[in-house]
mmCIF file of N, CA, C and O in Angstrom:
data_model
loop_
_atom_site.group_PDB
_atom_site.id
_atom_site.type_symbol
_atom_site.label_atom_id
_atom_site.label_comp_id
_atom_site.label_asym_id
_atom_site.label_seq_id
_atom_site.Cartn_x
_atom_site.Cartn_y
_atom_site.Cartn_z
ATOM 1 N N MET A 21 2.971 53.579 43.972
ATOM 2 C CA MET A 21 4.287 53.189 43.522
ATOM 3 C C MET A 21 4.690 54.106 42.364
ATOM 4 O O MET A 21 3.931 54.313 41.432
ATOM 5 N N SER A 22 5.883 54.635 42.430
ATOM 6 C CA SER A 22 6.335 55.559 41.391
ATOM 7 C C SER A 22 6.728 54.792 40.131
ATOM 8 O O SER A 22 6.908 53.577 40.138
ATOM 9 N N ALA A 23 6.881 55.540 39.051
ATOM 10 C CA ALA A 23 7.255 54.922 37.775
ATOM 11 C C ALA A 23 8.662 54.325 37.851
ATOM 12 O O ALA A 23 8.935 53.276 37.267
ATOM 13 N N LEU A 24 9.548 54.955 38.596
ATOM 14 C CA LEU A 24 10.913 54.449 38.726
ATOM 15 C C LEU A 24 10.941 53.121 39.486
ATOM 16 O O LEU A 24 11.655 52.196 39.113
ATOM 17 N N GLN A 25 10.140 53.015 40.531
ATOM 18 C CA GLN A 25 10.071 51.766 41.278
ATOM 19 C C GLN A 25 9.488 50.644 40.425
ATOM 20 O O GLN A 25 9.955 49.515 40.474
ATOM 21 N N THR A 26 8.477 50.956 39.636
ATOM 22 C CA THR A 26 7.882 49.963 38.750
ATOM 23 C C THR A 26 8.895 49.492 37.718
ATOM 24 O O THR A 26 9.034 48.298 37.454
ATOM 25 N N LEU A 27 9.642 50.420 37.130
ATOM 26 C CA LEU A 27 10.644 50.079 36.127
ATOM 27 C C LEU A 27 11.747 49.220 36.734
ATOM 28 O O LEU A 27 12.173 48.225 36.143
ATOM 29 N N ALA A 28 12.199 49.566 37.925
ATOM 30 C CA ALA A 28 13.254 48.803 38.585
ATOM 31 C C ALA A 28 12.769 47.401 38.926
ATOM 32 O O ALA A 28 13.493 46.424 38.760
ATOM 33 N N ALA A 29 11.537 47.273 39.410
ATOM 34 C CA ALA A 29 11.002 45.958 39.769
ATOM 35 C C ALA A 29 10.845 45.076 38.534
ATOM 36 O O ALA A 29 11.131 43.879 38.579
ATOM 37 N N ASP A 30 10.427 45.634 37.402
ATOM 38 C CA ASP A 30 10.286 44.850 36.176
ATOM 39 C C ASP A 30 11.640 44.408 35.646
ATOM 40 O O ASP A 30 11.791 43.296 35.158
ATOM 41 N N GLY A 31 12.646 45.246 35.746
ATOM 42 C CA GLY A 31 13.981 44.890 35.269
ATOM 43 C C GLY A 31 14.608 43.786 36.091
ATOM 44 O O GLY A 31 15.264 42.901 35.566
ATOM 45 N N ILE A 32 14.400 43.792 37.384
ATOM 46 C CA ILE A 32 14.966 42.761 38.250
ATOM 47 C C ILE A 32 14.216 41.441 38.057
ATOM 48 O O ILE A 32 14.811 40.389 38.037
ATOM 49 N N HIS A 33 12.919 41.511 37.856
ATOM 50 C CA HIS A 33 12.120 40.295 37.729
ATOM 51 C C HIS A 33 12.530 39.473 36.506
ATOM 52 O O HIS A 33 12.568 38.260 36.563
ATOM 53 N N GLY A 34 12.888 40.107 35.414
ATOM 54 C CA GLY A 34 13.219 39.400 34.194
ATOM 55 C C GLY A 34 14.495 38.595 34.285
ATOM 56 O O GLY A 34 14.640 37.580 33.619
ATOM 57 N N SER A 35 15.448 39.027 35.085
ATOM 58 C CA SER A 35 16.738 38.345 35.121
ATOM 59 C C SER A 35 16.999 37.652 36.455
ATOM 60 O O SER A 35 18.137 37.326 36.752
ATOM 61 N N LEU A 36 15.982 37.425 37.231
ATOM 62 C CA LEU A 36 16.166 36.817 38.545
ATOM 63 C C LEU A 36 16.670 35.379 38.443
ATOM 64 O O LEU A 36 17.516 34.957 39.224
ATOM 65 N N GLY A 37 16.203 34.624 37.450
ATOM 66 C CA GLY A 37 16.674 33.254 37.266
ATOM 67 C C GLY A 37 18.147 33.211 36.898
ATOM 68 O O GLY A 37 18.891 32.345 37.347
ATOM 69 N N SER A 38 18.593 34.163 36.074
ATOM 70 C CA SER A 38 20.004 34.216 35.690
ATOM 71 C C SER A 38 20.887 34.531 36.885
ATOM 72 O O SER A 38 21.964 33.947 37.044
ATOM 73 N N ILE A 39 20.448 35.436 37.721
ATOM 74 C CA ILE A 39 21.216 35.777 38.924
ATOM 75 C C ILE A 39 21.268 34.579 39.865
ATOM 76 O O ILE A 39 22.313 34.246 40.425
ATOM 77 N N GLY A 40 20.140 33.901 40.007
ATOM 78 C CA GLY A 40 20.094 32.717 40.859
ATOM 79 C C GLY A 40 21.014 31.619 40.364
ATOM 80 O O GLY A 40 21.711 30.979 41.145
ATOM 81 N N TYR A 41 21.041 31.393 39.046
ATOM 82 C CA TYR A 41 21.933 30.357 38.523
ATOM 83 C C TYR A 41 23.394 30.757 38.688
ATOM 84 O O TYR A 41 24.230 29.918 38.994
ATOM 85 N N GLY A 42 23.699 32.017 38.509
ATOM 86 C CA GLY A 42 25.068 32.471 38.705
ATOM 87 C C GLY A 42 25.545 32.218 40.125
ATOM 88 O O GLY A 42 26.676 31.773 40.349
ATOM 89 N N LEU A 43 24.687 32.466 41.086
ATOM 90 C CA LEU A 43 25.038 32.196 42.478
ATOM 91 C C LEU A 43 25.091 30.691 42.756
ATOM 92 O O LEU A 43 25.941 30.221 43.508
ATOM 93 N N ALA A 44 24.198 29.933 42.124
ATOM 94 C CA ALA A 44 24.178 28.485 42.346
ATOM 95 C C ALA A 44 25.382 27.797 41.717
ATOM 96 O O ALA A 44 25.778 26.716 42.162
ATOM 97 N N ALA A 45 25.976 28.386 40.704
ATOM 98 C CA ALA A 45 27.125 27.770 40.033
ATOM 99 C C ALA A 45 28.402 27.883 40.864
ATOM 100 O O ALA A 45 29.381 27.202 40.570
ATOM 101 N N ILE A 46 28.393 28.711 41.887
ATOM 102 C CA ILE A 46 29.582 28.851 42.741
ATOM 103 C C ILE A 46 29.849 27.547 43.482
ATOM 104 O O ILE A 46 31.001 27.099 43.575
ATOM 105 N N GLY A 47 28.811 26.909 44.004
ATOM 106 C CA GLY A 47 28.973 25.678 44.781
ATOM 107 C C GLY A 47 29.628 24.553 44.005
ATOM 108 O O GLY A 47 30.639 23.995 44.444
ATOM 109 N N PRO A 48 29.082 24.167 42.832
ATOM 110 C CA PRO A 48 29.741 23.112 42.062
ATOM 111 C C PRO A 48 31.152 23.497 41.600
ATOM 112 O O PRO A 48 32.029 22.641 41.524
ATOM 113 N N GLY A 49 31.382 24.772 41.324
ATOM 114 C CA GLY A 49 32.726 25.202 40.938
ATOM 115 C C GLY A 49 33.733 24.989 42.054
ATOM 116 O O GLY A 49 34.841 24.499 41.832
ATOM 117 N N VAL A 50 33.335 25.343 43.259
ATOM 118 C CA VAL A 50 34.214 25.117 44.413
ATOM 119 C C VAL A 50 34.394 23.617 44.652
ATOM 120 O O VAL A 50 35.500 23.147 44.938
ATOM 121 N N GLY A 51 33.316 22.854 44.503
ATOM 122 C CA GLY A 51 33.391 21.414 44.706
ATOM 123 C C GLY A 51 34.342 20.729 43.732
ATOM 124 O O GLY A 51 35.133 19.871 44.116
ATOM 125 N N VAL A 52 34.297 21.126 42.467
ATOM 126 C CA VAL A 52 35.199 20.545 41.470
ATOM 127 C C VAL A 52 36.643 20.901 41.792
ATOM 128 O O VAL A 52 37.542 20.062 41.681
ATOM 129 N N GLY A 53 36.875 22.124 42.223
ATOM 130 C CA GLY A 53 38.227 22.518 42.602
ATOM 131 C C GLY A 53 38.762 21.713 43.772
ATOM 132 O O GLY A 53 39.919 21.289 43.780
ATOM 133 N N ILE A 54 37.925 21.475 44.756
ATOM 134 C CA ILE A 54 38.340 20.681 45.920
ATOM 135 C C ILE A 54 38.614 19.238 45.514
ATOM 136 O O ILE A 54 39.603 18.636 45.939
ATOM 137 N N ILE A 55 37.745 18.679 44.669
ATOM 138 C CA ILE A 55 37.914 17.284 44.246
ATOM 139 C C ILE A 55 39.249 17.086 43.538
ATOM 140 O O ILE A 55 40.021 16.189 43.866
ATOM 141 N N PHE A 56 39.536 17.923 42.552
ATOM 142 C CA PHE A 56 40.757 17.711 41.783
ATOM 143 C C PHE A 56 42.000 18.168 42.537
ATOM 144 O O PHE A 56 43.083 17.594 42.346
ATOM 145 N N GLY A 57 41.868 19.152 43.408
ATOM 146 C CA GLY A 57 43.012 19.544 44.226
ATOM 147 C C GLY A 57 43.418 18.448 45.195
ATOM 148 O O GLY A 57 44.597 18.095 45.307
ATOM 149 N N ASN A 58 42.437 17.901 45.885
ATOM 150 C CA ASN A 58 42.737 16.807 46.825
ATOM 151 C C ASN A 58 43.133 15.528 46.098
ATOM 152 O O ASN A 58 43.939 14.745 46.602
ATOM 153 N N GLY A 59 42.570 15.316 44.911
ATOM 154 C CA GLY A 59 42.968 14.150 44.131
ATOM 155 C C GLY A 59 44.422 14.228 43.689
ATOM 156 O O GLY A 59 45.142 13.226 43.687
ATOM 157 N N THR A 60 44.860 15.419 43.320
ATOM 158 C CA THR A 60 46.262 15.606 42.942
ATOM 159 C C THR A 60 47.181 15.353 44.131
ATOM 160 O O THR A 60 48.231 14.713 43.987
ATOM 161 N N GLN A 61 46.792 15.822 45.293
ATOM 162 C CA GLN A 61 47.588 15.561 46.491
ATOM 163 C C GLN A 61 47.627 14.066 46.809
ATOM 164 O O GLN A 61 48.676 13.522 47.177
ATOM 165 N N ALA A 62 46.496 13.390 46.655
ATOM 166 C CA ALA A 62 46.446 11.957 46.935
ATOM 167 C C ALA A 62 47.313 11.176 45.953
ATOM 168 O O ALA A 62 47.995 10.227 46.341
ATOM 169 N N LEU A 63 47.307 11.586 44.684
ATOM 170 C CA LEU A 63 48.149 10.910 43.699
ATOM 171 C C LEU A 63 49.630 11.136 43.983
ATOM 172 O O LEU A 63 50.455 10.256 43.741
ATOM 173 N N ALA A 64 49.972 12.307 44.492
ATOM 174 C CA ALA A 64 51.367 12.576 44.823
ATOM 175 C C ALA A 64 51.823 11.757 46.021
ATOM 176 O O ALA A 64 52.980 11.347 46.098
ATOM 177 N N ARG A 65 50.904 11.490 46.946
ATOM 178 C CA ARG A 65 51.273 10.731 48.147
ATOM 179 C C ARG A 65 51.276 9.232 47.918
ATOM 180 O O ARG A 65 52.090 8.512 48.500
ATOM 181 N N GLN A 66 50.328 8.745 47.103
ATOM 182 C CA GLN A 66 50.220 7.300 46.859
ATOM 183 C C GLN A 66 50.021 7.040 45.369
ATOM 184 O O GLN A 66 48.895 6.804 44.908
ATOM 185 N N PRO A 67 51.078 7.097 44.599
ATOM 186 C CA PRO A 67 50.919 6.884 43.149
ATOM 187 C C PRO A 67 50.441 5.472 42.789
ATOM 188 O O PRO A 67 49.869 5.275 41.720
ATOM 189 N N GLU A 68 50.639 4.509 43.668
ATOM 190 C CA GLU A 68 50.202 3.144 43.358
ATOM 191 C C GLU A 68 48.684 3.005 43.393
ATOM 192 O O GLU A 68 48.128 2.043 42.876
ATOM 193 N N ALA A 69 47.989 3.938 43.997
ATOM 194 C CA ALA A 69 46.519 3.902 44.070
ATOM 195 C C ALA A 69 45.890 4.825 43.027
ATOM 196 O O ALA A 69 44.765 5.296 43.204
ATOM 197 N N ALA A 70 46.573 5.063 41.932
ATOM 198 C CA ALA A 70 46.108 6.033 40.931
ATOM 199 C C ALA A 70 44.753 5.655 40.340
ATOM 200 O O ALA A 70 43.899 6.518 40.144
ATOM 201 N N GLY A 71 44.546 4.373 40.056
ATOM 202 C CA GLY A 71 43.281 3.959 39.453
ATOM 203 C C GLY A 71 42.084 4.223 40.348
ATOM 204 O O GLY A 71 41.061 4.742 39.897
ATOM 205 N N LEU A 72 42.197 3.884 41.609
ATOM 206 C CA LEU A 72 41.102 4.098 42.560
ATOM 207 C C LEU A 72 40.850 5.591 42.797
ATOM 208 O O LEU A 72 39.701 6.039 42.823
ATOM 209 N N ILE A 73 41.926 6.350 42.925
ATOM 210 C CA ILE A 73 41.786 7.798 43.158
ATOM 211 C C ILE A 73 41.137 8.457 41.953
ATOM 212 O O ILE A 73 40.230 9.281 42.094
ATOM 213 N N ARG A 74 41.583 8.087 40.757
ATOM 214 C CA ARG A 74 41.030 8.692 39.544
ATOM 215 C C ARG A 74 39.552 8.340 39.386
ATOM 216 O O ARG A 74 38.739 9.185 38.982
ATOM 217 N N ALA A 75 39.177 7.105 39.694
ATOM 218 C CA ALA A 75 37.765 6.699 39.600
ATOM 219 C C ALA A 75 36.902 7.508 40.570
ATOM 220 O O ALA A 75 35.796 7.958 40.217
ATOM 221 N N ASN A 76 37.402 7.717 41.781
ATOM 222 C CA ASN A 76 36.652 8.511 42.754
ATOM 223 C C ASN A 76 36.576 9.976 42.341
ATOM 224 O O ASN A 76 35.565 10.642 42.595
ATOM 225 N N GLN A 77 37.632 10.479 41.710
ATOM 226 C CA GLN A 77 37.595 11.862 41.216
ATOM 227 C C GLN A 77 36.517 12.022 40.150
ATOM 228 O O GLN A 77 35.768 12.993 40.168
ATOM 229 N N ILE A 78 36.463 11.097 39.226
ATOM 230 C CA ILE A 78 35.489 11.202 38.138
ATOM 231 C C ILE A 78 34.072 11.092 38.680
ATOM 232 O O ILE A 78 33.171 11.821 38.246
ATOM 233 N N LEU A 79 33.855 10.225 39.643
ATOM 234 C CA LEU A 79 32.529 10.085 40.248
ATOM 235 C C LEU A 79 32.120 11.372 40.973
ATOM 236 O O LEU A 79 30.996 11.862 40.813
ATOM 237 N N GLY A 80 33.029 11.934 41.754
ATOM 238 C CA GLY A 80 32.730 13.195 42.443
ATOM 239 C C GLY A 80 32.496 14.333 41.481
ATOM 240 O O GLY A 80 31.611 15.175 41.676
ATOM 241 N N PHE A 81 33.276 14.375 40.404
ATOM 242 C CA PHE A 81 33.093 15.409 39.385
ATOM 243 C C PHE A 81 31.716 15.295 38.737
ATOM 244 O O PHE A 81 31.036 16.298 38.513
ATOM 245 N N ALA A 82 31.292 14.069 38.446
ATOM 246 C CA ALA A 82 29.980 13.864 37.826
ATOM 247 C C ALA A 82 28.859 14.339 38.744
ATOM 248 O O ALA A 82 27.892 14.958 38.280
ATOM 249 N N PHE A 83 28.979 14.061 40.037
ATOM 250 C CA PHE A 83 27.948 14.529 40.974
ATOM 251 C C PHE A 83 27.906 16.054 41.051
ATOM 252 O O PHE A 83 26.834 16.655 41.077
ATOM 253 N N CYS A 84 29.064 16.684 41.092
ATOM 254 C CA CYS A 84 29.108 18.154 41.144
ATOM 255 C C CYS A 84 28.527 18.771 39.881
ATOM 256 O O CYS A 84 27.786 19.747 39.935
ATOM 257 N N GLU A 85 28.856 18.209 38.733
ATOM 258 C CA GLU A 85 28.338 18.750 37.481
ATOM 259 C C GLU A 85 26.839 18.505 37.350
ATOM 260 O O GLU A 85 26.135 19.310 36.750
ATOM 261 N N ALA A 86 26.343 17.402 37.905
ATOM 262 C CA ALA A 86 24.902 17.157 37.889
ATOM 263 C C ALA A 86 24.177 18.241 38.681
ATOM 264 O O ALA A 86 23.113 18.724 38.265
ATOM 265 N N LEU A 87 24.752 18.648 39.805
ATOM 266 C CA LEU A 87 24.153 19.739 40.580
ATOM 267 C C LEU A 87 24.144 21.034 39.781
ATOM 268 O O LEU A 87 23.190 21.805 39.827
ATOM 269 N N ALA A 88 25.207 21.292 39.040
ATOM 270 C CA ALA A 88 25.266 22.506 38.223
ATOM 271 C C ALA A 88 24.213 22.468 37.120
ATOM 272 O O ALA A 88 23.555 23.479 36.840
ATOM 273 N N LEU A 89 24.023 21.317 36.496
ATOM 274 C CA LEU A 89 23.015 21.212 35.439
ATOM 275 C C LEU A 89 21.603 21.328 35.991
ATOM 276 O O LEU A 89 20.731 21.919 35.360
ATOM 277 N N ILE A 90 21.377 20.782 37.173
ATOM 278 C CA ILE A 90 20.065 20.945 37.803
ATOM 279 C C ILE A 90 19.821 22.421 38.090
ATOM 280 O O ILE A 90 18.723 22.936 37.877
ATOM 281 N N GLY A 91 20.849 23.112 38.562
ATOM 282 C CA GLY A 91 20.717 24.552 38.807
ATOM 283 C C GLY A 91 20.457 25.334 37.537
ATOM 284 O O GLY A 91 19.786 26.369 37.557
ATOM 285 N N LEU A 92 20.959 24.873 36.415
ATOM 286 C CA LEU A 92 20.716 25.542 35.139
ATOM 287 C C LEU A 92 19.287 25.345 34.666
ATOM 288 O O LEU A 92 18.675 26.256 34.115
ATOM 289 N N VAL A 93 18.704 24.187 34.912
ATOM 290 C CA VAL A 93 17.385 23.863 34.417
ATOM 291 C C VAL A 93 16.272 24.442 35.294
ATOM 292 O O VAL A 93 15.207 24.821 34.816
ATOM 293 N N MET A 94 16.495 24.542 36.596
ATOM 294 C CA MET A 94 15.430 24.964 37.519
ATOM 295 C C MET A 94 14.823 26.335 37.221
ATOM 296 O O MET A 94 13.612 26.491 37.332
ATOM 297 N N PRO A 95 15.602 27.361 36.832
ATOM 298 C CA PRO A 95 14.928 28.626 36.493
ATOM 299 C C PRO A 95 13.951 28.496 35.338
ATOM 300 O O PRO A 95 12.949 29.189 35.297
ATOM 301 N N PHE A 96 14.228 27.581 34.402
ATOM 302 C CA PHE A 96 13.301 27.394 33.277
ATOM 303 C C PHE A 96 12.074 26.615 33.707
ATOM 304 O O PHE A 96 10.980 26.857 33.203
ATOM 305 N N VAL A 97 12.237 25.673 34.624
ATOM 306 C CA VAL A 97 11.109 24.875 35.076
ATOM 307 C C VAL A 97 10.159 25.710 35.933
ATOM 308 O O VAL A 97 8.951 25.681 35.752
ATOM 309 N N TYR A 98 10.723 26.466 36.876
ATOM 310 C CA TYR A 98 9.893 27.222 37.810
ATOM 311 C C TYR A 98 9.752 28.697 37.433
ATOM 312 O O TYR A 98 9.173 29.464 38.193
ATOM 313 N N GLY A 99 10.296 29.095 36.296
ATOM 314 C CA GLY A 99 10.216 30.503 35.884
ATOM 315 C C GLY A 99 8.805 30.886 35.484
ATOM 316 O O GLY A 99 7.951 30.065 35.182
ATOM 317 N N THR A 100 8.582 32.177 35.497
ATOM 318 C CA THR A 100 7.253 32.675 35.117
ATOM 319 C C THR A 100 7.261 33.222 33.724
ATOM 320 O O THR A 100 8.241 33.557 33.169
#
């Protein structure tokens, strides 16, 4: 293995968890956008159901953010 290959492999290994979390954060970001976008449409169509729609939005948001936080912690738990 050449010195350049060794240097490249060491540089990638150090930041692999950061790259993984960056990719994992895309899913919850898209999920939050879908939740609040559809919630806004639902509120526009049925304003009398605002309380129920808002409660479901907050619950869905909490689940999406929990996934993002789990993705943030996993590189530290399983990192080398």
